[in-house]
Amino acid sequence: MVTGSPDMKSSKHHGKNIQKIRVYMNVKQEALATDLGLSQQGISALEKMEYIDDAMMDKIADVLGVSADLIRDFDERNVINNINNVRDCSFSDNSINSVAGTFNPLEKIVELYERLLTSEREKVEILRNKSNNE
């Protein structure tokens, strides 16, 4: 299921990446554990593992609604750099260039996470309603 691998090629810590993404999405360990059929302690142990096998990574990615590659390669610095560099993109209507002087990457990160949180809350509500109707 979940194993450590001494011959891992990547220096990324899968468990820490899962934890960061889970926290950014405001998903509690208990909720993730329920969706994966694990205990909260199992999720805690999983988040301490440097390497997580592909099958488990795919399950976690599916539950969190992200790709497994995003979890494996997650890097906060790259996320911030990508947001900072968005103003360097050119759009046909030049809309991004008109706000380049007032662009605040932290506000964009907060906005993104608020949208993700709203989406997750809607999913939880739909699942609750579905389970109550069964």
Tab-separated table of C-alpha atoms in Angstrom:
chain	number	residue	atom	x	y	z
A	1	MET	CA	0.000	0.000	0.000
A	2	VAL	CA	2.302	2.796	1.222
A	3	THR	CA	6.002	2.146	1.345
A	4	GLY	CA	9.258	3.955	1.774
A	5	SER	CA	11.745	3.484	-1.038
A	6	PRO	CA	15.488	3.836	-0.565
A	7	ASP	CA	16.086	3.998	-4.327
A	8	MET	CA	13.693	6.890	-4.896
A	9	LYS	CA	14.913	9.184	-7.693
A	10	SER	CA	13.139	12.349	-6.522
A	11	SER	CA	14.068	14.387	-3.473
A	12	LYS	CA	10.445	15.533	-3.083
A	13	HIS	CA	8.717	14.468	0.131
A	14	HIS	CA	5.363	13.064	-0.992
A	15	GLY	CA	3.810	13.085	2.485
A	16	LYS	CA	4.681	16.722	3.140
A	17	ASN	CA	3.333	17.663	-0.275
A	18	ILE	CA	0.043	15.902	0.475
A	19	GLN	CA	-0.148	17.723	3.786
A	20	LYS	CA	0.489	21.124	2.175
A	21	ILE	CA	-2.112	20.573	-0.524
A	22	ARG	CA	-4.610	19.207	2.015
A	23	VAL	CA	-4.092	22.231	4.282
A	24	TYR	CA	-4.353	24.689	1.361
A	25	MET	CA	-7.625	23.043	0.377
A	26	ASN	CA	-8.827	23.152	3.995
A	27	VAL	CA	-9.348	19.380	4.120
A	28	LYS	CA	-8.935	17.865	7.556
A	29	GLN	CA	-7.049	14.606	8.079
A	30	GLU	CA	-10.280	12.985	9.277
A	31	ALA	CA	-12.114	13.884	6.063
A	32	LEU	CA	-9.295	12.586	3.875
A	33	ALA	CA	-9.096	9.439	5.999
A	34	THR	CA	-12.825	8.786	5.601
A	35	ASP	CA	-12.637	9.184	1.835
A	36	LEU	CA	-9.644	6.841	1.623
A	37	GLY	CA	-10.993	4.288	4.098
A	38	LEU	CA	-8.170	4.947	6.549
A	39	SER	CA	-7.930	6.284	10.083
A	40	GLN	CA	-6.808	9.796	10.964
A	41	GLN	CA	-3.649	8.237	12.401
A	42	GLY	CA	-3.090	6.513	9.056
A	43	ILE	CA	-3.206	9.866	7.277
A	44	SER	CA	-0.824	11.336	9.841
A	45	ALA	CA	1.618	8.476	9.231
A	46	LEU	CA	1.169	8.809	5.478
A	47	GLU	CA	2.049	12.524	5.629
A	48	LYS	CA	5.337	11.622	7.317
A	49	MET	CA	6.384	9.272	4.500
A	50	GLU	CA	8.920	10.505	1.997
A	51	TYR	CA	7.758	8.134	-0.742
A	52	ILE	CA	4.205	6.918	-1.431
A	53	ASP	CA	3.541	4.242	-4.030
A	54	ASP	CA	1.703	5.072	-7.244
A	55	ALA	CA	-1.546	3.257	-6.403
A	56	MET	CA	-2.012	5.120	-3.119
A	57	MET	CA	-0.864	8.393	-4.683
A	58	ASP	CA	-3.542	8.021	-7.378
A	59	LYS	CA	-6.241	7.435	-4.733
A	60	ILE	CA	-5.156	10.463	-2.724
A	61	ALA	CA	-4.963	12.652	-5.828
A	62	ASP	CA	-8.458	11.556	-6.852
A	63	VAL	CA	-9.903	12.380	-3.427
A	64	LEU	CA	-8.179	15.786	-3.336
A	65	GLY	CA	-9.182	16.520	-6.916
A	66	VAL	CA	-5.646	17.098	-8.162
A	67	SER	CA	-3.249	15.106	-10.313
A	68	ALA	CA	-0.789	12.681	-8.762
A	69	ASP	CA	2.011	14.514	-10.586
A	70	LEU	CA	1.010	17.757	-8.866
A	71	ILE	CA	1.429	16.038	-5.496
A	72	ARG	CA	4.756	14.440	-6.455
A	73	ASP	CA	6.217	17.666	-7.861
A	74	PHE	CA	4.512	20.236	-5.628
A	75	ASP	CA	6.774	23.150	-4.803
A	76	GLU	CA	5.460	26.284	-3.088
A	77	ARG	CA	8.196	28.424	-4.605
A	78	ASN	CA	7.186	27.350	-8.099
A	79	VAL	CA	3.550	28.148	-7.374
A	80	ILE	CA	4.469	31.651	-6.247
A	81	ASN	CA	6.862	32.103	-9.185
A	82	ASN	CA	4.164	31.034	-11.631
A	83	ILE	CA	1.748	33.529	-10.150
A	84	ASN	CA	4.378	36.277	-10.241
A	85	ASN	CA	5.200	35.485	-13.853
A	86	VAL	CA	1.599	35.560	-15.045
A	87	ARG	CA	1.940	39.264	-15.803
A	88	ASP	CA	4.686	38.384	-18.292
A	89	CYS	CA	2.161	36.492	-20.411
A	90	SER	CA	0.671	38.383	-23.297
A	91	PHE	CA	-3.033	38.224	-24.004
A	92	SER	CA	-4.714	39.567	-27.107
A	93	ASP	CA	-6.664	42.203	-25.188
A	94	ASN	CA	-3.654	43.152	-23.001
A	95	SER	CA	-5.855	42.915	-19.905
A	96	ILE	CA	-3.103	41.453	-17.766
A	97	ASN	CA	-0.692	44.220	-18.731
A	98	SER	CA	-3.095	46.916	-17.583
A	99	VAL	CA	-2.958	45.661	-13.989
A	100	ALA	CA	0.700	44.648	-13.859
A	101	GLY	CA	1.560	47.494	-11.494
A	102	THR	CA	-1.114	46.536	-8.954
A	103	PHE	CA	-0.757	42.751	-9.069
A	104	ASN	CA	-0.339	41.160	-5.627
A	105	PRO	CA	0.550	37.442	-5.786
A	106	LEU	CA	-0.546	36.777	-2.204
A	107	GLU	CA	-4.021	38.077	-2.945
A	108	LYS	CA	-4.189	35.764	-5.943
A	109	ILE	CA	-3.148	32.785	-3.807
A	110	VAL	CA	-5.792	33.634	-1.213
A	111	GLU	CA	-8.406	34.031	-3.949
A	112	LEU	CA	-7.469	30.643	-5.411
A	113	TYR	CA	-7.690	28.889	-2.062
A	114	GLU	CA	-11.016	30.541	-1.258
A	115	ARG	CA	-12.411	29.216	-4.543
A	116	LEU	CA	-11.008	25.764	-3.791
A	117	LEU	CA	-12.483	25.869	-0.307
A	118	THR	CA	-15.902	26.863	-1.644
A	119	SER	CA	-15.731	24.035	-4.161
A	120	GLU	CA	-14.794	21.510	-1.479
A	121	ARG	CA	-17.616	22.681	0.788
A	122	GLU	CA	-20.064	22.249	-2.081
A	123	LYS	CA	-18.757	18.730	-2.687
A	124	VAL	CA	-19.142	17.840	0.982
A	125	GLU	CA	-22.697	19.187	1.039
A	126	ILE	CA	-23.614	17.182	-2.074
A	127	LEU	CA	-22.150	14.029	-0.545
A	128	ARG	CA	-23.993	14.622	2.731
A	129	ASN	CA	-27.281	15.116	0.905
A	130	LYS	CA	-26.642	12.021	-1.180
A	131	SER	CA	-25.867	9.883	1.869
A	132	ASN	CA	-28.934	11.220	3.739
A	133	ASN	CA	-31.175	10.302	0.805
A	134	GLU	CA	-29.906	6.715	0.712
